[in-house]
XYZ file of C-alpha atoms in Angstrom:
674
model
C -22.132 -11.277 -15.210
C -22.051 -15.019 -15.624
C -20.136 -14.743 -18.977
C -17.560 -12.909 -16.748
C -17.728 -15.323 -13.982
C -17.149 -18.396 -16.556
C -14.229 -16.714 -18.394
C -12.461 -16.131 -14.926
C -12.978 -19.618 -13.805
C -11.649 -20.835 -17.292
C -8.266 -18.589 -16.732
C -7.842 -20.011 -12.971
C -8.015 -23.670 -13.856
C -6.009 -23.633 -16.897
C -3.338 -21.660 -15.304
C -3.537 -23.971 -12.505
C -2.747 -26.665 -14.702
C 0.302 -25.251 -16.157
C 2.549 -26.402 -13.144
C 5.813 -25.287 -15.148
C 4.799 -21.720 -14.962
C 6.015 -20.284 -11.971
C 7.790 -17.296 -10.353
C 10.248 -16.268 -7.536
C 13.350 -14.203 -6.604
C 16.464 -14.618 -7.943
C 19.475 -16.252 -6.055
C 22.868 -15.145 -7.141
C 25.128 -17.881 -6.685
C 25.533 -21.949 -6.959
C 24.980 -22.682 -3.332
C 21.224 -21.643 -3.843
C 19.475 -23.052 -0.998
C 22.057 -22.316 1.781
C 22.611 -18.812 0.563
C 18.980 -18.191 0.618
C 18.587 -19.757 4.293
C 21.244 -17.146 5.079
C 19.694 -14.105 3.279
C 16.409 -14.358 4.552
C 17.350 -14.900 8.065
C 19.338 -11.525 8.095
C 17.309 -8.684 9.131
C 17.198 -5.583 6.636
C 18.415 -2.364 7.885
C 16.841 0.325 6.019
C 18.595 3.252 7.745
C 21.729 2.692 5.606
C 20.099 3.006 2.277
C 20.810 6.113 -0.009
C 16.801 7.120 -0.191
C 14.364 6.897 2.692
C 13.168 3.785 3.143
C 10.679 2.254 6.155
C 10.387 -1.340 6.689
C 7.579 -3.455 8.844
C 8.647 -6.997 8.968
C 6.720 -10.230 9.825
C 6.828 -9.868 13.612
C 5.856 -6.022 13.704
C 2.760 -6.843 11.359
C 1.651 -9.411 13.766
C 2.088 -7.167 16.771
C 0.023 -4.223 15.165
C -3.681 -3.966 14.917
C -3.856 -4.607 11.299
C -6.528 -6.341 9.622
C -4.965 -5.393 6.274
C -1.973 -3.842 4.438
C -3.742 -0.272 4.894
C -3.713 -0.500 8.667
C -0.403 -1.286 9.078
C 0.868 1.306 6.548
C -0.506 4.060 8.919
C 2.773 3.256 11.020
C 5.111 4.649 8.430
C 6.390 8.352 8.999
C 4.949 10.686 6.342
C 1.920 8.831 5.481
C -1.590 9.637 5.462
C -4.163 6.831 5.119
C -7.647 7.972 4.435
C -9.424 5.590 6.459
C -13.567 5.548 6.161
C -14.003 3.612 9.265
C -14.415 0.066 10.001
C -12.871 -2.973 9.000
C -14.422 -2.782 5.311
C -13.900 0.997 4.957
C -11.691 1.995 2.054
C -7.954 2.559 2.482
C -5.580 4.307 0.347
C -2.508 5.921 0.956
C -0.664 9.307 0.405
C 2.887 9.779 0.992
C 4.134 13.105 1.938
C 0.883 14.794 0.558
C 1.810 13.399 -2.905
C -1.477 11.527 -3.022
C -2.561 8.234 -3.518
C -2.117 8.143 -7.241
C 1.389 9.011 -6.803
C 2.059 6.107 -4.595
C 3.000 3.003 -6.603
C 2.147 -0.445 -5.015
C 4.369 -3.423 -5.777
C 2.948 -6.871 -5.111
C 5.830 -9.621 -5.156
C 7.707 -7.322 -7.477
C 5.000 -6.385 -10.148
C 2.792 -3.315 -10.110
C -0.822 -3.157 -8.683
C -2.675 -0.804 -10.970
C -5.923 0.881 -11.199
C -6.487 3.149 -14.196
C -10.000 3.583 -13.253
C -9.821 5.412 -10.157
C -5.860 5.478 -9.921
C -5.760 4.775 -5.871
C -5.426 1.115 -4.790
C -7.461 0.308 -1.938
C -5.308 -1.283 0.303
C -7.891 -2.872 2.507
C -8.091 -5.764 -0.233
C -4.801 -6.938 0.837
C -4.539 -8.922 3.999
C -1.364 -8.844 6.288
C -1.908 -11.988 7.651
C 0.648 -13.683 5.038
C 2.915 -10.785 4.424
C 6.606 -11.240 5.008
C 7.318 -7.534 4.920
C 5.927 -4.456 4.321
C 8.506 -1.564 2.610
C 7.943 1.947 1.836
C 10.397 3.365 -0.444
C 10.988 7.369 -1.423
C 11.544 8.142 -5.122
C 12.694 4.630 -6.529
C 13.411 1.316 -4.790
C 17.093 1.165 -4.119
C 17.674 -2.273 -6.299
C 18.411 -1.699 -10.256
C 16.847 -4.646 -11.736
C 13.515 -3.482 -11.975
C 10.473 -2.973 -14.412
C 10.274 0.692 -15.581
C 6.931 1.011 -14.214
C 8.365 0.901 -10.858
C 10.383 4.378 -11.586
C 6.851 6.141 -12.371
C 5.824 7.037 -8.648
C 6.846 9.263 -6.360
C 6.896 6.385 -3.721
C 6.827 2.724 -3.560
C 4.938 0.507 -1.114
C 6.347 -2.980 -1.628
C 4.290 -6.014 -0.398
C 6.552 -9.113 -0.126
C 4.401 -12.203 0.539
C 5.734 -15.361 2.408
C 6.610 -17.224 -0.939
C 8.427 -14.388 -2.806
C 11.800 -15.736 -1.358
C 11.403 -19.110 -0.011
C 13.733 -20.160 2.356
C 14.068 -23.600 1.291
C 12.111 -26.057 -1.159
C 11.872 -29.384 1.302
C 10.063 -28.571 4.559
C 6.234 -28.816 4.331
C 4.766 -25.607 6.043
C 1.115 -24.783 7.153
C -1.090 -22.544 9.097
C -4.328 -21.780 10.528
C -5.953 -18.802 12.064
C -8.934 -17.000 13.230
C -9.570 -13.663 14.518
C -12.887 -12.928 16.516
C -13.535 -9.340 17.523
C -16.220 -6.519 18.394
C -19.050 -5.394 15.953
C -19.514 -9.282 14.571
C -16.072 -9.774 13.303
C -14.598 -13.102 12.039
C -11.607 -13.373 10.090
C -10.236 -16.958 9.398
C -7.184 -18.003 7.388
C -5.577 -20.740 6.170
C -2.150 -21.256 4.203
C -0.070 -24.347 2.974
C 3.391 -24.507 1.834
C 4.045 -27.705 -0.269
C 7.329 -28.841 -1.767
C 6.417 -31.205 -4.751
C 10.297 -31.704 -5.498
C 13.569 -30.070 -4.390
C 13.469 -26.966 -6.815
C 9.782 -26.785 -7.165
C 7.047 -25.568 -4.415
C 3.335 -24.793 -4.643
C 1.923 -22.298 -1.897
C -2.021 -21.495 -1.146
C -3.192 -18.564 1.283
C -6.809 -17.879 1.641
C -8.683 -15.541 4.250
C -12.171 -14.241 4.578
C -13.879 -11.534 6.740
C -17.550 -11.235 8.032
C -17.947 -8.156 9.693
C -21.134 -6.360 10.532
C -19.725 -2.991 11.329
C -22.265 -1.843 13.559
C -20.163 0.155 15.936
C -21.651 2.892 18.029
C -20.537 6.529 17.965
C -21.424 9.959 18.953
C -22.956 12.368 16.389
C -22.627 15.912 16.851
C -24.528 18.923 15.462
C -23.204 22.378 16.801
C -23.706 21.915 20.565
C -26.214 19.065 20.237
C -24.817 15.545 20.236
C -26.695 12.244 20.493
C -25.552 8.372 20.305
C -25.893 6.631 17.083
C -24.965 3.237 15.676
C -23.149 3.067 12.415
C -25.160 1.307 9.697
C -24.303 -0.253 6.132
C -20.803 -0.794 7.407
C -20.834 -4.185 6.878
C -18.221 -6.379 4.859
C -18.304 -9.932 3.485
C -14.774 -10.599 1.558
C -12.825 -13.467 0.286
C -8.952 -13.134 -0.756
C -6.962 -15.856 -1.959
C -3.732 -16.671 -3.908
C -1.890 -19.535 -5.469
C 1.866 -19.547 -5.871
C 4.191 -21.722 -7.836
C 8.042 -21.444 -7.330
C 10.621 -22.951 -9.734
C 14.246 -22.882 -9.565
C 16.419 -24.345 -12.115
C 19.943 -25.771 -12.080
C 21.447 -22.580 -13.046
C 19.946 -20.557 -10.311
C 17.354 -18.856 -12.330
C 13.809 -18.910 -10.896
C 10.058 -18.219 -11.974
C 6.931 -17.926 -10.097
C 3.217 -17.443 -11.173
C 0.876 -15.760 -8.783
C -2.909 -16.221 -8.865
C -4.740 -13.803 -6.863
C -8.336 -13.065 -6.219
C -10.643 -10.921 -4.327
C -14.039 -10.865 -3.811
C -16.376 -8.779 -1.568
C -19.649 -6.990 -0.785
C -19.606 -3.987 1.430
C -21.896 -1.188 2.556
C -20.680 2.425 2.111
C -21.894 4.058 5.229
C -21.914 7.534 3.893
C -21.359 10.668 5.681
C -23.096 11.510 9.223
C -24.837 14.832 8.506
C -27.522 16.562 10.974
C -27.838 13.441 12.702
C -28.625 11.458 9.628
C -27.077 7.911 9.666
C -28.993 6.622 6.687
C -27.240 5.156 3.816
C -27.948 2.421 1.443
C -25.116 2.588 -0.994
C -23.418 -1.051 -1.680
C -20.343 -1.738 -3.417
C -19.349 -4.994 -5.110
C -15.576 -6.156 -6.029
C -14.324 -9.088 -8.094
C -10.792 -8.559 -8.938
C -8.501 -11.160 -10.342
C -4.908 -11.247 -11.430
C -2.213 -13.512 -12.948
C 1.141 -12.378 -12.771
C 4.394 -14.035 -13.709
C 8.223 -13.318 -13.065
C 11.459 -14.981 -14.280
C 14.859 -13.805 -13.297
C 18.233 -15.313 -14.431
C 21.815 -14.529 -14.412
C 23.016 -14.302 -18.193
C 26.506 -14.376 -17.061
C 28.794 -13.213 -14.112
C 27.987 -9.463 -14.617
C 24.598 -9.690 -16.382
C 20.919 -10.384 -15.249
C 17.872 -10.480 -16.844
C 14.078 -10.061 -15.488
C 10.916 -10.494 -17.465
C 7.606 -9.804 -16.044
C 4.102 -10.319 -17.168
C 0.646 -9.522 -15.764
C -2.936 -9.825 -16.779
C -5.789 -8.082 -14.487
C -9.519 -8.071 -14.541
C -11.369 -5.806 -12.095
C -14.953 -5.671 -11.593
C -16.934 -3.007 -9.736
C -20.578 -2.666 -9.318
C -21.939 0.360 -7.414
C -25.709 0.603 -6.250
C -27.581 3.316 -4.842
C -31.317 2.951 -4.858
C -31.863 6.288 -3.315
C -30.260 8.375 -6.328
C -32.727 10.723 -7.563
C -33.369 9.764 -11.142
C -36.081 8.326 -13.392
C -34.439 4.981 -13.273
C -34.953 3.987 -9.410
C -31.419 4.795 -8.462
C -27.978 3.977 -9.721
C -26.647 0.568 -10.610
C -23.301 1.070 -12.379
C -21.022 -1.990 -13.304
C -17.721 -1.443 -14.719
C -15.014 -3.869 -16.045
C -11.309 -2.847 -16.275
C -9.001 -5.241 -18.020
C -5.134 -4.535 -18.348
C -2.288 -6.622 -20.160
C 0.998 -5.727 -18.951
C 4.732 -6.879 -20.058
C 8.114 -5.900 -18.764
C 11.771 -6.522 -19.711
C 14.710 -5.552 -17.715
C 18.615 -6.011 -17.793
C 21.045 -4.722 -15.453
C 24.908 -5.296 -15.998
C 28.151 -4.557 -13.515
C 30.936 -2.561 -15.347
C 34.015 -3.046 -13.287
C 33.904 -3.058 -9.364
C 32.020 0.641 -9.007
C 29.091 0.885 -11.609
C 26.146 -1.130 -12.601
C 23.648 0.099 -15.306
C 20.135 -1.182 -16.039
C 17.740 -0.697 -18.897
C 13.897 -1.624 -18.891
C 11.100 -1.282 -20.918
C 7.195 -1.699 -20.049
C 3.807 -1.858 -22.399
C 0.414 -1.941 -20.585
C -2.958 -1.662 -22.288
C -5.775 -0.729 -20.239
C -9.369 -0.979 -21.017
C -12.494 0.318 -19.061
C -15.953 -0.760 -19.986
C -19.373 -0.066 -18.346
C -22.303 -2.100 -18.444
C -25.220 -0.296 -20.595
C -27.649 1.137 -18.523
C -29.776 4.200 -18.521
C -27.272 5.875 -16.598
C -24.362 4.853 -18.740
C -25.567 5.715 -22.074
C -22.874 7.224 -24.133
C -20.146 6.007 -21.736
C -16.812 6.785 -23.803
C -15.055 3.348 -22.906
C -11.432 4.534 -22.758
C -8.416 2.590 -23.704
C -4.966 3.857 -22.473
C -1.929 2.408 -23.906
C 1.267 3.134 -21.836
C 4.702 2.874 -22.621
C 7.844 3.186 -19.908
C 11.346 3.305 -20.705
C 14.189 3.550 -18.054
C 17.688 3.690 -17.807
C 19.586 3.708 -14.348
C 23.064 3.786 -13.298
C 24.636 3.280 -9.692
C 28.101 4.095 -8.636
C 29.142 2.314 -5.449
C 32.708 2.852 -4.021
C 33.949 3.156 -0.575
C 32.000 5.993 1.571
C 29.842 6.997 -1.722
C 26.713 5.841 -3.254
C 25.288 7.794 -6.465
C 21.917 6.085 -8.045
C 20.427 8.047 -11.145
C 17.849 7.224 -13.369
C 15.554 8.559 -16.425
C 12.236 7.416 -17.333
C 10.457 8.124 -20.124
C 6.561 7.705 -19.907
C 4.247 7.883 -22.915
C 0.568 7.720 -22.696
C -2.284 7.479 -25.627
C -5.675 7.505 -24.548
C -8.781 6.244 -27.179
C -12.505 6.641 -26.924
C -15.489 5.066 -28.623
C -17.378 8.107 -28.017
C -16.434 11.689 -27.491
C -13.021 13.462 -26.898
C -10.019 11.596 -25.607
C -7.379 13.267 -23.520
C -4.110 14.522 -25.271
C -1.347 12.134 -25.630
C 1.671 12.625 -23.349
C 5.207 12.224 -23.827
C 7.313 13.021 -20.851
C 10.927 12.590 -19.463
C 11.366 12.542 -15.604
C 14.595 12.097 -13.854
C 15.919 11.110 -10.661
C 19.368 11.106 -8.789
C 20.235 10.092 -5.234
C 23.213 10.183 -3.354
C 24.797 8.892 -0.113
C 28.093 9.628 1.858
C 29.285 7.977 4.777
C 31.617 9.954 7.094
C 33.962 7.171 7.476
C 34.375 3.419 7.065
C 32.936 2.528 10.370
C 30.886 5.886 11.126
C 27.462 5.385 12.073
C 26.315 8.545 10.079
C 25.096 8.533 6.811
C 24.250 11.719 4.595
C 21.713 11.358 1.940
C 20.010 13.314 -0.728
C 17.826 12.896 -3.776
C 15.798 14.740 -6.589
C 12.962 13.271 -8.551
C 10.533 14.482 -11.026
C 7.325 12.921 -11.474
C 4.435 13.173 -14.016
C 1.049 11.562 -13.993
C -2.189 11.466 -16.472
C -5.769 11.841 -14.822
C -7.513 8.517 -14.092
C -10.311 7.477 -16.026
C -12.729 8.529 -13.270
C -10.955 11.850 -13.403
C -12.245 12.448 -17.050
C -14.406 9.907 -18.267
C -17.200 9.141 -15.583
C -20.467 8.499 -16.167
C -22.023 11.660 -15.464
C -20.356 13.656 -17.642
C -20.965 13.163 -21.286
C -17.616 14.221 -22.746
C -14.125 14.953 -21.365
C -13.640 17.703 -18.615
C -11.239 20.085 -20.454
C -10.076 21.948 -17.448
C -8.400 19.013 -15.667
C -4.868 18.771 -16.328
C -1.907 16.212 -15.879
C 0.134 16.431 -12.624
C 3.665 17.400 -12.291
C 5.704 17.496 -9.321
C 9.391 18.107 -8.262
C 10.895 16.277 -4.988
C 13.728 17.311 -3.103
C 15.034 15.869 0.052
C 17.949 15.799 2.249
C 18.639 13.704 5.313
C 20.977 12.112 7.964
C 20.668 8.692 9.471
C 22.596 7.037 12.527
C 22.832 3.301 12.861
C 25.011 1.539 15.292
C 24.986 -1.808 17.192
C 26.017 -1.889 21.178
C 26.794 -4.952 23.529
C 24.854 -3.239 26.210
C 21.120 -3.702 27.089
C 20.652 -1.395 24.041
C 21.617 -3.819 21.177
C 20.815 -1.738 18.354
C 19.711 2.329 17.736
C 18.603 3.403 14.417
C 17.254 6.885 13.552
C 16.551 8.990 10.760
C 15.922 12.668 9.854
C 14.753 14.016 6.613
C 13.726 17.256 5.303
C 11.792 17.594 2.107
C 10.220 20.027 -0.402
C 7.704 19.069 -2.967
C 6.482 21.611 -5.690
C 3.256 20.473 -7.396
C 1.897 22.127 -10.626
C -1.791 21.206 -11.511
C -2.088 19.217 -8.370
C -5.095 16.849 -8.711
C -7.325 16.897 -5.798
C -10.144 14.336 -4.846
C -12.522 14.628 -1.996
C -15.377 12.817 -1.223
C -18.637 14.149 -2.818
C -22.330 12.966 -2.524
C -21.301 9.454 -1.568
C -18.179 7.371 -1.265
C -18.425 6.403 -4.995
C -18.748 9.665 -6.601
C -15.763 12.066 -5.579
C -15.272 15.860 -6.322
C -11.930 16.217 -8.695
C -10.233 19.296 -9.559
C -6.954 20.907 -10.186
C -4.903 23.353 -7.673
C -2.414 25.238 -9.787
C 0.583 25.338 -7.396
C 1.179 23.596 -3.957
C 4.165 23.724 -1.981
C 5.025 20.938 0.558
C 7.531 21.164 2.985
C 8.432 18.928 5.898
C 10.469 16.757 8.239
C 10.134 12.853 8.788
C 11.810 11.357 11.913
C 11.716 7.482 12.132
C 13.757 6.028 14.981
C 14.009 1.847 15.990
C 15.603 0.897 19.277
C 15.986 -2.771 20.466
C 17.772 -4.177 23.281
C 17.896 -7.256 25.579
C 17.692 -7.270 29.319
C 18.767 -10.792 29.702
C 18.829 -14.287 28.127
C 14.643 -14.233 28.700
C 13.537 -10.725 28.122
C 13.963 -8.967 25.086
C 12.517 -5.597 24.035
C 11.962 -3.189 21.115
C 10.447 0.142 20.234
C 9.695 2.114 16.802
C 8.566 5.662 16.778
C 7.752 8.142 13.825
C 6.858 11.714 13.629
C 6.138 14.164 10.449
C 5.774 17.709 10.436
C 4.224 19.159 7.288
C 3.184 22.229 5.587
C 1.186 21.572 2.378
C -0.065 25.178 0.988
C -1.984 26.089 -1.823
C 0.179 28.928 -3.619
C -1.763 29.345 -6.618
C -3.259 32.872 -6.383
C -1.994 35.426 -3.852
C -5.722 36.937 -4.060
C -7.529 33.584 -3.104
C -9.090 33.346 0.043
C -6.962 29.750 0.307
C -3.839 31.376 -0.435
C -0.758 29.707 1.694
C -3.392 27.678 3.417
C -2.925 24.103 4.060
C -4.507 21.515 1.507
C -7.311 19.439 2.736
C -7.071 16.607 4.815
C -3.327 17.124 5.481
C -2.379 17.746 9.275
C 0.515 19.556 10.663
C 1.604 16.705 12.962
C 1.439 13.018 12.813
C 3.259 10.276 13.989
C 3.037 6.829 15.384
C 5.044 4.502 17.764
C 5.067 0.992 19.164
C 6.730 -0.814 22.137
C 7.145 -4.506 22.782
C 8.716 -6.544 25.470
C 9.204 -10.633 24.989
C 9.609 -12.946 27.856
C 10.187 -16.615 27.068
C 6.847 -17.436 25.325
C 5.035 -14.309 26.390
C 4.952 -11.027 24.510
C 3.221 -7.858 25.484
C 2.956 -4.343 23.691
C 1.689 -1.085 23.073
C 1.030 1.107 19.879
C -0.409 4.658 19.228
C -1.382 6.964 16.289
C -1.752 10.629 16.690
C -2.957 13.060 14.264
C -2.993 17.055 14.678
C -5.585 19.369 13.131
C -6.561 19.192 9.332
C -9.255 21.177 7.242
C -11.814 19.707 5.016
C -11.622 22.699 2.665
C -8.797 25.009 1.601
C -9.956 27.873 3.138
C -8.770 26.695 6.473
C -11.750 28.297 8.447
C -12.728 27.382 11.851
C -15.837 25.564 10.516
C -13.495 23.451 8.032
C -11.404 22.299 10.954
C -11.094 18.535 12.180
C -9.786 18.020 15.586
C -6.422 16.255 16.396
C -6.602 12.891 17.635
C -4.980 9.867 19.077
C -5.531 6.413 19.195
C -3.948 3.804 21.917
C -3.896 0.020 21.385
C -2.450 -2.835 23.705
C -1.817 -6.422 23.117
C -1.082 -9.873 24.897
C 0.314 -12.950 23.332
C 1.308 -16.306 24.499
C 2.635 -19.343 22.490
C 2.375 -23.024 23.365
C 4.894 -25.019 21.642
C 3.614 -28.518 21.153
C 5.470 -31.560 19.685
C 4.163 -31.161 15.901
C 3.069 -27.611 16.226
C 2.904 -24.607 17.712
C -0.182 -22.296 19.072
C -0.324 -18.746 19.462
C -3.076 -16.966 21.324
C -3.411 -13.159 21.179
C -5.869 -10.859 22.771
C -5.920 -6.761 21.683
C -7.929 -3.689 23.070
C -7.741 -1.202 20.278
C -8.787 2.538 20.761
C -8.210 1.991 24.517
C -9.167 5.012 25.722
C -12.438 5.319 23.340
C -11.387 8.097 21.171
C -13.947 10.060 19.190
C -12.454 10.946 15.954
C -13.062 10.856 12.070
C -10.228 10.494 9.752
C -12.357 11.886 6.912
C -15.034 14.545 7.714
C -18.603 12.958 8.913
C -17.293 9.242 8.861
C -16.732 8.513 12.395
C -14.057 6.012 13.570
C -14.779 2.839 15.750
C -14.546 3.570 19.758
C -12.884 0.923 21.813
C -13.119 -2.718 20.708
C -11.229 -6.036 21.339
C -9.997 -8.748 19.202
C -8.950 -12.326 19.910
C -6.797 -14.231 17.679
C -5.724 -17.858 17.488
C -3.151 -19.299 15.157
C -1.801 -23.048 14.779
C 1.291 -23.517 12.578
C 4.272 -25.754 12.083
C 6.487 -22.498 11.263
């Protein structure tokens, strides 16, 4: 542990000394600063994209009850966030029942990866300093991407405030604190410091202290009693340093150093009135990433990305029945990643790109009696992609082909068989007329993923599970969008309706086992997923002082196990997938005041594939309200926000036997010169 801490400290200090190592998004013309101001000020309209996309901008993120990116992502249609309760509860994202491991996460353009679990815990990423949160089905629309970005069924892109800096001359700072129910304290600080006209350094930090001792009702058949959630506390710190350099030829380079450290309780399932849980989880994560982007000439652009990550996890369960006084497992995951991508425009209508990525990931376990014989796997992954885009008049067609090659090695026991797969994607959109508000779109994508390290190399199995197979899926989508501006009380109206069908083979299912660290993982032979996503945004202006905006999303989904017609689970909904779900937010701004309301709802779900009444989780809905007041002073402004969450004190579980908090409050104070 001490050697690991010293190594990380040396890495961070060394990299901070290299002020020339920096990263940012490319500017595509000679008037770099002026153009960037214009582009940043313009709000993105995701409803005119050729593939389904959803966006939460910074203003919307500040209105939501979101302690982290995981809380905010609940407001996307088609999204299921597995939430185990409280501020410190693990939060993983699944899009259209494709699974958390099939949802890629990009942080400022580079993948966030976890080969150990395959699932990114979104509670580790604060929403305080996020500029935007975007969810793209299939592939992100831009062509100049690392090849790894094409490997997921959906991509959640987190863009920080420094990824696309407005200018390099204005010093900016922000201080804030949230205080709320159940012992919540969440202070934050950020500074944006121009060093020269073309070089800026940014630093953000946020801490969370939360007892998490919220009340809930424990039920056992017809009996119920009041309890208090225990072992749901968290202490965490997240911080990052960014350095951005823009060169004379408009090339840009950024380096990001990001760290996260936490200790949290894993509250455990409440069964038969038993709230006792003593499991603890420690995380110490560090990654350093750089991204350089430049134009080689008027038609050719180059992107080079690199990343190193070091993820440490410790899990302690003193009550585990063994001869060693329980479990105290410690794992270190390290990955080195490098990517190069090139895009070129041919004539007026065609653009092509090539990308090649490589990653080497290693998982080590500290030697204990419980981890004796751990196979210490190393996975080498190669991704190579080619993509084409045709854009003319009313048509846009995107196509890509990804080659994925994976090879596992172990020091003890058998390793997974190497795989070499080709997965294509094609998407097309058509506008009915140059000025028509209607856009028709469709896409097809094939995806493939290997089982994770935890799936096959976990401590409690002495060798590989020969029955767990790689997962394959075919995605089909067809939809229509309507986007139009008006000069009435309604200024803009956007709506999209997309129907989809996903066909899975060997779908890997993970459900909580005896605790939150040990899950049960198995293949379902075939799964058919059919659904409809609806997303609408409307905003307007009553007069010069009053503006309003609304956003709604709804999903209907059937995810059936169609493996064996003789099985009791045949054509039953797969676990934890609601038939109906949705969200909404309404806000009104008057001068320096803002008031809003948001809600989330989910229909019934089942904990097992048998879909009996004993497996059924009831539908739930949660309602939040907020009120914000901004005070503009001479040198800075102060924003005070009060919110009430779960207004009607709804009792519900997102995951069976993991009760969610009831009614709570939060007060936020922010001071900045933005």
